[in-house]
Coordinates of C-alpha atoms in Angstrom, one line a residue:
Chain A
M1 CA 31.4 7.7 -13.4
K2 CA 28.2 9.9 -14.6
C3 CA 25.7 8.6 -17.5
A4 CA 24.7 12.1 -18.5
G5 CA 25.0 15.7 -17.2
T6 CA 24.7 15.1 -13.2
I7 CA 23.2 11.4 -13.4
D8 CA 25.4 9.2 -11.8
V9 CA 25.7 5.7 -13.6
R10 CA 24.4 2.5 -11.3
D11 CA 26.0 -0.1 -10.4
V12 CA 24.4 -1.4 -7.2
D13 CA 24.0 -4.7 -8.9
E14 CA 27.5 -4.8 -10.9
S15 CA 29.4 -3.6 -7.3
S16 CA 27.5 -5.4 -4.9
I17 CA 25.2 -8.5 -3.6
N18 CA 21.6 -6.4 -3.7
I19 CA 19.3 -8.3 -0.7
D20 CA 17.1 -5.0 -1.6
P21 CA 13.6 -6.3 -0.2
I22 CA 11.8 -5.0 -3.5
Q23 CA 14.0 -4.8 -5.7
V24 CA 15.9 -8.3 -6.4
G25 CA 12.6 -9.7 -8.3
G26 CA 12.7 -7.4 -11.0
R27 CA 16.5 -7.1 -11.8
L28 CA 16.1 -7.4 -15.9
T29 CA 17.9 -10.3 -17.5
A30 CA 20.8 -9.8 -20.3
D31 CA 18.1 -10.1 -22.6
A32 CA 16.0 -7.7 -21.2
M33 CA 18.5 -5.6 -20.8
K34 CA 19.3 -5.7 -24.8
A35 CA 15.7 -4.7 -24.9
M36 CA 16.2 -1.9 -23.4
I37 CA 19.1 -1.0 -25.8
A38 CA 17.1 -1.6 -29.2
Y39 CA 13.4 -0.2 -27.2
G40 CA 14.4 3.0 -25.4
D41 CA 12.6 5.3 -27.7
G42 CA 9.0 6.4 -26.9
Y43 CA 6.6 4.7 -28.5
S44 CA 9.1 2.0 -30.1
V45 CA 6.5 -1.0 -30.4
C46 CA 3.9 0.9 -32.4
D47 CA 6.1 1.2 -35.8
Q48 CA 3.8 -2.1 -37.0
C49 CA 0.8 -1.0 -35.0
R50 CA -2.3 -1.5 -37.8
K51 CA -6.1 -1.5 -37.2
P52 CA -7.9 -2.2 -34.8
F53 CA -4.7 0.1 -33.1
R54 CA -4.6 -1.7 -30.2
L55 CA -1.5 -2.9 -27.9
D56 CA -2.7 -6.5 -27.6
Y57 CA -3.4 -6.7 -31.1
I58 CA 0.4 -5.8 -32.5
R59 CA 1.8 -8.8 -34.1
T60 CA 5.3 -7.2 -34.7
P61 CA 7.0 -7.2 -32.2
P62 CA 4.7 -9.9 -31.2
I63 CA 3.0 -8.4 -28.5
D64 CA -0.5 -10.2 -29.0
Q65 CA 1.5 -13.8 -28.4
F66 CA 2.8 -12.3 -25.5
H67 CA -0.7 -11.6 -23.9
R68 CA -1.6 -14.6 -24.8
D69 CA 1.1 -16.2 -23.1
L70 CA 0.4 -14.6 -20.1
A71 CA -2.9 -15.3 -19.3
S72 CA -1.5 -18.9 -19.9
F73 CA 1.7 -18.8 -18.0
V74 CA -1.5 -17.7 -14.6
N75 CA -4.0 -20.2 -16.0
M76 CA -6.2 -17.5 -16.8
D77 CA -8.5 -16.6 -19.6
T78 CA -7.6 -13.1 -20.9
A79 CA -4.7 -11.3 -19.6
R80 CA -3.3 -7.0 -20.4
V81 CA -0.4 -5.9 -19.0
V82 CA -0.5 -3.2 -17.1
P83 CA 1.9 -0.5 -15.3
G84 CA 2.5 -1.8 -12.4
A85 CA 0.5 -4.0 -10.0
R86 CA -1.7 -0.8 -8.7
R87 CA -2.7 -0.2 -11.9
G88 CA -4.2 -3.5 -11.9
F89 CA -5.2 -2.6 -8.7
Q90 CA -7.0 0.4 -9.8
A91 CA -9.0 -0.8 -12.8
V92 CA -9.6 -4.0 -10.9
A93 CA -11.9 -1.0 -8.5
D94 CA -12.8 1.2 -11.0
A95 CA -14.9 -2.0 -12.5
F96 CA -16.8 -3.1 -9.3
I97 CA -16.2 -0.3 -6.6
S98 CA -19.0 2.0 -6.2
A99 CA -18.9 5.0 -3.1
G100 CA -19.6 3.6 -0.1
D101 CA -19.4 -0.2 -0.8
P102 CA -18.1 -2.7 1.6
V103 CA -14.3 -3.8 0.1
L104 CA -11.6 -6.3 1.7
I105 CA -8.4 -6.4 2.5
T106 CA -5.9 -7.5 4.7
A107 CA -4.5 -6.7 7.8
L108 CA -1.1 -7.0 5.3
S109 CA -1.8 -5.2 2.2
H110 CA -0.1 -3.4 0.2
Y111 CA -1.0 0.6 0.8
T112 CA -2.2 0.6 -3.3
E113 CA -5.0 -2.0 -2.8
V114 CA -6.1 1.2 -0.6
L115 CA -6.0 3.7 -2.8
A116 CA -7.0 2.4 -5.3
I117 CA -10.1 1.4 -2.9
E118 CA -9.9 5.1 -1.1
G119 CA -10.4 6.5 -5.1
R120 CA -13.6 4.7 -5.4
G121 CA -14.8 5.6 -2.2
G122 CA -15.5 2.4 -0.9
V123 CA -14.9 1.5 2.9
I124 CA -12.5 -0.5 3.4
R125 CA -12.6 -3.2 5.8
E126 CA -9.5 -5.7 6.9
I127 CA -9.2 -9.0 7.4
P128 CA -7.0 -9.1 10.9
K129 CA -4.1 -11.4 11.3
N130 CA -3.5 -13.6 14.1
E131 CA -0.8 -14.0 16.0
S132 CA 1.5 -15.6 13.8
N133 CA 1.2 -13.1 11.4
I134 CA -1.0 -15.4 8.9
I135 CA -4.1 -13.8 7.1
T136 CA -6.2 -17.3 7.8
S137 CA -9.3 -18.7 6.2
D138 CA -11.2 -18.8 9.9
L139 CA -10.6 -15.0 10.6
A140 CA -11.6 -14.1 6.9
A141 CA -14.9 -16.2 7.4
Q142 CA -15.6 -14.5 11.0
K143 CA -15.0 -11.0 9.2
I144 CA -16.6 -11.9 5.6
E145 CA -19.8 -12.2 7.9
E146 CA -19.0 -9.2 9.9
V147 CA -19.3 -7.1 7.3
T148 CA -22.4 -8.6 5.7
R149 CA -24.1 -7.8 8.7
E150 CA -22.5 -4.3 9.3
F151 CA -24.1 -3.5 5.3
R152 CA -26.9 -5.9 5.3
H153 CA -25.0 -7.4 2.1
S154 CA -21.6 -9.0 1.5
P155 CA -18.3 -7.1 0.4
T156 CA -17.6 -5.8 -3.1
L157 CA -14.6 -7.0 -3.7
L158 CA -11.2 -9.0 -1.7
F159 CA -8.3 -8.3 -2.4
L160 CA -5.9 -10.7 -0.8
D161 CA -1.9 -11.3 -0.7
H162 CA -0.4 -14.1 -1.4
F163 CA 2.7 -13.8 0.3
D164 CA 2.8 -10.2 1.9
Y165 CA 5.5 -7.5 1.8
Q166 CA 5.8 -7.2 5.3
Y167 CA 7.2 -10.4 6.6
G168 CA 6.9 -12.6 3.3
N169 CA 4.6 -14.8 4.8
C170 CA 2.2 -17.4 3.0
H171 CA -0.9 -17.2 3.5
E172 CA -4.2 -19.0 3.3
V173 CA -5.3 -18.2 -0.2
E174 CA -7.0 -20.7 -1.8
G175 CA -9.1 -21.1 1.6
I176 CA -10.0 -17.7 1.8
I177 CA -11.0 -17.5 -2.0
R178 CA -13.3 -20.7 -1.6
I179 CA -15.0 -18.8 1.6
A180 CA -15.2 -15.7 -0.2
H181 CA -17.3 -17.1 -3.3
Q182 CA -19.9 -18.9 -0.8
Y183 CA -20.6 -15.2 0.0
D184 CA -20.4 -14.1 -3.7
V185 CA -17.5 -11.8 -3.3
P186 CA -15.2 -11.8 -5.8
V187 CA -11.3 -11.8 -5.4
L188 CA -8.0 -10.2 -6.3
Y189 CA -5.2 -12.0 -6.0
N190 CA -1.8 -10.3 -5.6
G191 CA 1.1 -11.4 -7.0
A192 CA 3.3 -9.3 -6.7
Y193 CA 5.5 -11.3 -5.0
T194 CA 4.9 -14.7 -6.7
V195 CA 4.2 -14.2 -10.2
G196 CA 7.2 -14.5 -12.2
I197 CA 9.3 -16.0 -9.0
M198 CA 7.4 -19.0 -8.6
P199 CA 4.5 -21.3 -10.1
V200 CA 1.1 -19.4 -9.6
D201 CA -2.2 -21.1 -10.9
G202 CA -4.5 -18.7 -10.8
K203 CA -7.3 -21.1 -11.2
K204 CA -6.5 -23.6 -8.8
I205 CA -6.6 -21.0 -6.6
G206 CA -9.7 -20.1 -7.6
A207 CA -8.8 -16.5 -8.3
D208 CA -11.1 -13.9 -10.3
F209 CA -8.3 -11.8 -11.1
V210 CA -4.2 -12.3 -11.0
V211 CA -2.3 -9.1 -10.5
G212 CA 1.5 -9.0 -11.0
S213 CA 4.0 -6.8 -11.0
G214 CA 7.2 -7.1 -13.7
H215 CA 9.3 -4.2 -11.7
K216 CA 9.0 -6.5 -8.6
S217 CA 9.2 -10.5 -9.5
M218 CA 9.0 -10.5 -13.5
A219 CA 12.3 -8.6 -14.2
A220 CA 11.3 -6.3 -16.3
P221 CA 11.6 -2.2 -15.9
A222 CA 9.2 0.0 -13.5
P223 CA 6.6 0.6 -13.9
S224 CA 5.4 -2.9 -15.7
G225 CA 2.5 -5.6 -14.4
M226 CA -0.3 -7.4 -15.2
L227 CA -3.9 -8.1 -15.0
A228 CA -5.4 -11.4 -16.1
T229 CA -9.1 -12.4 -15.3
T230 CA -11.8 -15.2 -16.0
S231 CA -13.9 -15.1 -19.3
E232 CA -16.6 -14.4 -16.6
W233 CA -15.1 -11.1 -15.4
A234 CA -12.9 -10.0 -18.8
G235 CA -15.9 -7.9 -20.7
R236 CA -16.6 -6.0 -17.0
V237 CA -12.5 -5.2 -16.4
F238 CA -11.7 -5.3 -19.9
R239 CA -14.8 -3.1 -21.4
T240 CA -14.4 -0.9 -24.2
T241 CA -14.9 2.5 -25.5
G242 CA -18.8 2.9 -26.7
V243 CA -18.6 7.0 -26.8
T244 CA -19.8 9.3 -29.4
T245 CA -18.0 12.7 -28.9
D246 CA -21.1 15.7 -29.4
V247 CA -18.5 17.8 -31.5
T248 CA -17.0 15.9 -33.3
G249 CA -18.4 12.7 -33.4
R250 CA -15.5 11.1 -33.1
T251 CA -15.6 7.1 -31.9
F252 CA -12.7 5.6 -29.9
G253 CA -12.7 1.9 -31.6
I254 CA -11.5 -0.9 -29.4
K255 CA -9.5 1.2 -26.4
E256 CA -10.8 -0.3 -23.2
I257 CA -11.7 2.2 -20.7
G258 CA -10.0 0.6 -17.4
M259 CA -6.8 0.3 -19.4
M260 CA -7.0 4.2 -20.3
G261 CA -6.5 2.7 -24.0
C262 CA -2.5 1.1 -24.4
T263 CA -0.8 0.1 -21.1
L264 CA 2.7 -0.1 -22.2
M265 CA 3.6 1.4 -25.4
G266 CA 7.3 0.6 -25.7
V267 CA 10.4 0.1 -23.1
T268 CA 8.7 -1.7 -20.1
L269 CA 6.5 -4.1 -22.5
M270 CA 10.1 -5.3 -25.0
G271 CA 11.8 -5.7 -21.6
M272 CA 8.9 -7.6 -19.8
M273 CA 8.8 -9.7 -22.6
A274 CA 12.0 -10.1 -24.0
S275 CA 12.6 -11.3 -20.0
F276 CA 9.5 -13.6 -19.7
P277 CA 10.6 -17.4 -21.2
H278 CA 13.3 -16.6 -18.7
V279 CA 11.0 -16.0 -16.0
R280 CA 8.8 -19.0 -17.3
E281 CA 11.6 -21.1 -16.5
R282 CA 12.5 -19.4 -13.4
V283 CA 9.5 -20.1 -11.2
N284 CA 10.3 -23.7 -11.1
C285 CA 13.8 -23.3 -9.1
W286 CA 12.0 -21.7 -6.8
E287 CA 13.0 -24.5 -4.2
R288 CA 16.5 -23.6 -5.1
E289 CA 16.0 -19.9 -4.2
L290 CA 14.4 -21.1 -0.5
A291 CA 17.4 -23.3 0.1
N292 CA 20.0 -20.3 -0.8
G293 CA 17.2 -17.8 1.6
Q294 CA 17.5 -20.6 3.3
K295 CA 21.5 -20.7 3.7
V296 CA 21.1 -17.0 5.2
V297 CA 18.2 -16.6 7.4
D298 CA 20.6 -19.7 9.3
A299 CA 23.7 -17.7 9.8
L300 CA 21.0 -15.0 11.2
M301 CA 19.4 -17.4 13.5
A302 CA 23.4 -18.1 14.8
I303 CA 24.0 -14.7 15.9
E304 CA 23.2 -14.4 19.4
G305 CA 19.9 -12.2 19.9
T306 CA 18.4 -12.3 16.7
V307 CA 15.0 -13.7 15.8
I308 CA 13.6 -14.2 12.5
K309 CA 10.0 -12.6 12.3
S310 CA 8.7 -14.4 9.4
E311 CA 6.8 -17.4 9.4
Y312 CA 9.8 -19.9 10.2
P313 CA 10.7 -22.1 8.2
R314 CA 10.9 -19.7 5.5
N315 CA 8.2 -20.0 2.3
H316 CA 9.6 -16.9 0.5
T317 CA 12.9 -15.2 -0.3
L318 CA 11.6 -12.6 1.8
T319 CA 12.6 -12.7 5.1
R320 CA 12.1 -9.9 8.5
V321 CA 14.4 -10.0 11.1
D322 CA 14.7 -8.3 14.6
T323 CA 18.4 -7.6 15.6
T324 CA 17.6 -5.6 18.3
G325 CA 19.0 -8.0 20.3
S326 CA 22.4 -8.2 18.2
F327 CA 23.3 -5.9 15.9
D328 CA 21.5 -3.1 17.3
R329 CA 23.1 -3.8 20.8
V330 CA 26.3 -2.8 18.9
A331 CA 25.0 -0.1 17.7
Q332 CA 24.4 1.5 20.9
V333 CA 28.1 1.2 21.8
H334 CA 29.8 1.7 18.3
K335 CA 31.0 5.1 17.4
K336 CA 29.0 4.8 13.8
R337 CA 26.1 4.1 15.9
G338 CA 23.4 2.8 14.1
F339 CA 25.7 3.3 11.0
F340 CA 28.0 0.3 11.9
F341 CA 25.3 -2.0 10.8
S342 CA 25.5 -0.8 6.4
S343 CA 28.8 0.1 6.3
A344 CA 30.0 -3.2 7.6
L345 CA 27.7 -4.4 5.2
K346 CA 28.6 -2.0 2.9
G347 CA 32.5 -2.6 3.0
K348 CA 31.8 -6.3 2.3
G349 CA 29.6 -5.3 -0.8
I350 CA 26.5 -6.2 0.4
A351 CA 24.0 -3.6 -0.4
G352 CA 20.2 -3.4 -0.2
I353 CA 19.5 -2.7 3.5
I354 CA 18.4 1.1 4.7
P355 CA 21.8 2.3 6.3
G356 CA 21.2 3.1 9.9
A357 CA 18.7 -0.1 10.7
T358 CA 19.5 -2.2 13.0
K359 CA 16.6 -3.6 14.9
V360 CA 14.0 -4.4 12.6
W361 CA 14.3 -5.2 8.9
K362 CA 14.3 -6.9 5.8
F363 CA 16.2 -8.3 3.2
N364 CA 15.0 -10.8 0.0
T365 CA 17.9 -13.3 -1.3
Y366 CA 15.9 -13.8 -4.3
G367 CA 18.2 -14.6 -7.3
M368 CA 21.3 -14.8 -6.1
T369 CA 23.7 -17.7 -7.0
G370 CA 24.4 -20.3 -4.3
S371 CA 28.0 -18.9 -3.7
Q372 CA 26.7 -15.2 -3.1
A373 CA 24.5 -16.3 -0.8
E374 CA 27.2 -18.8 1.4
Y375 CA 29.1 -15.4 0.7
L376 CA 26.3 -13.2 2.4
A377 CA 25.6 -15.8 5.2
A378 CA 29.6 -16.0 6.1
A379 CA 29.2 -11.8 6.0
F380 CA 26.4 -11.7 8.6
R381 CA 28.5 -13.8 11.0
D382 CA 32.0 -12.0 10.2
I383 CA 30.4 -9.1 11.4
A384 CA 28.7 -10.2 14.4
R385 CA 32.0 -11.7 15.0
E386 CA 33.6 -8.5 14.5
N387 CA 31.7 -7.0 17.0
G388 CA 32.1 -9.3 19.3
L389 CA 28.4 -11.1 19.2
A390 CA 28.2 -14.4 19.9
V391 CA 27.7 -16.7 17.0
T392 CA 26.6 -20.5 17.1
D393 CA 28.6 -22.9 14.9
Chain B
M1 CA 23.6 3.5 -45.0
S2 CA 25.7 0.9 -43.6
K3 CA 23.4 -2.1 -42.5
R4 CA 26.5 -3.7 -41.5
A5 CA 27.7 -1.0 -39.6
I6 CA 24.3 -0.7 -37.2
D7 CA 24.4 -4.4 -36.7
A8 CA 27.9 -4.2 -35.5
V9 CA 26.9 -1.3 -33.2
F10 CA 24.1 -3.0 -31.5
Q11 CA 26.0 -6.6 -31.3
G12 CA 28.6 -4.9 -29.5
L13 CA 26.1 -3.5 -27.2
F14 CA 24.6 -6.9 -26.6
L15 CA 28.0 -8.5 -26.3
L16 CA 28.7 -5.8 -23.7
T17 CA 25.5 -6.6 -21.6
D18 CA 26.2 -10.0 -21.3
I19 CA 29.8 -9.0 -20.2
R20 CA 27.7 -6.5 -17.5
V21 CA 25.5 -9.4 -16.3
M22 CA 28.6 -11.4 -15.7
L23 CA 29.7 -8.9 -13.5
R24 CA 26.5 -8.9 -11.9
E25 CA 26.9 -13.2 -10.9
T26 CA 30.1 -12.7 -9.6
A27 CA 29.4 -9.3 -7.4
P28 CA 30.9 -8.6 -5.1
Q29 CA 34.3 -10.3 -5.6
H30 CA 34.3 -11.1 -8.9
N31 CA 36.6 -14.0 -9.1
L32 CA 35.5 -15.7 -12.6
D33 CA 35.8 -19.9 -12.4
E34 CA 37.5 -21.4 -15.7
S35 CA 34.6 -21.8 -17.5
Q36 CA 33.2 -18.1 -16.5
Q37 CA 36.9 -17.1 -18.0
E38 CA 36.3 -19.1 -21.2
K39 CA 33.4 -17.9 -21.5
V40 CA 34.4 -13.9 -21.2
R41 CA 37.2 -14.5 -23.3
S42 CA 34.4 -15.4 -26.1
L43 CA 32.9 -12.5 -25.8
F44 CA 36.1 -10.1 -25.9
D45 CA 36.9 -12.3 -29.5
A46 CA 33.3 -11.6 -30.7
L47 CA 33.3 -7.9 -29.5
E48 CA 36.9 -7.6 -31.4
K49 CA 35.5 -8.7 -34.6
E50 CA 32.1 -6.2 -33.8
M51 CA 34.7 -3.6 -33.6
A52 CA 36.8 -4.0 -36.3
V53 CA 33.5 -4.2 -38.6
L54 CA 32.8 -1.0 -37.3
R55 CA 36.3 0.4 -38.5
E56 CA 36.0 -1.2 -41.5
E57 CA 32.5 0.5 -42.0
L58 CA 32.3 3.6 -40.6
A59 CA 36.6 4.9 -39.9

């Protein structure tokens, strides 16, 4: 079926249980879908834009209030919506980093943090992970010391992911931030895999900046996200234009330089806003999400030769699994080779695993119902049994 | 302008959206339990009412 012309209807989530590691937290709520219907046209939020002509001042629809709600949601002082977490990283990088400045990330940081720093000419230094793939306070302290000796001053900024995209492991954010602050290093907390799916308290964590992803974890269309900060840093990262042009003498009111003026002027913002009441509620159901994830992890662990590569017990619904000793053994002799696995999953109505992957792969159970989690767990066990792998009951 | 027709179009699309979400929640087998069946029946009824408004206003 086509939506229009050569564009297929996308019905992955209507026809299947989707376990794509990056997609599940960004699936829209019914209210966001309805907002998409009503606000799909270009600059649709600008109907009632009045002086001072800035997105976060618009009252109808209540975008001004939404900005205050977002800040309060992550317990920070000020927030802006941004076109994806990556643009939040970039805004902070632009405000803080000069060419040659040392900037810390971690061995499990997302690539967009690297690009944000590289774009400013910053010098990237990584805090290593330990043998369990965790970023610890001790390793952070060692690295800050090392970088401070190398550059004769402390790092300009630290980008820190609470849960990483590779393992979905929980890192020692509070301890690391405490140490970073002892060296006067401001910290950007990357909540792409937390804000919108579990409770996040920016002040309790001690973050200077909290970045969230609308399309990854806040049930919003892409590209959307948020950047929140404290009153200490708001003036710097959300600084306003002061220029007067030479020929026309124009000035540009209170447009924010780091935001490139207004950010999300249409359907992305309205989707994010429509989902927000549900998102605010759903973060309180994180334990239920973990329990659903556990059912699936237990099923995989029951299959002989399967190893969970993420920390265990799981603290996140995104999990990395190594099936080299199980499903990949089947792939070696199966007529479909590595594609047997994704094909078998597809046959059972499960989508989101990269076709051909049978060694190390990731999945995310976020947002599924209890029955869907049980169905998925049973599907993994059944595929194993159907292909001659031993499964512990 | 028919405000009634405009409202009926949006309301109809919103009702269909609720049905779409039900498909998501019950994927891949779409075996609806009793309460889901009851909900979907009431969505159909409401949708038919919006269709009737559209017929009245536009046809």
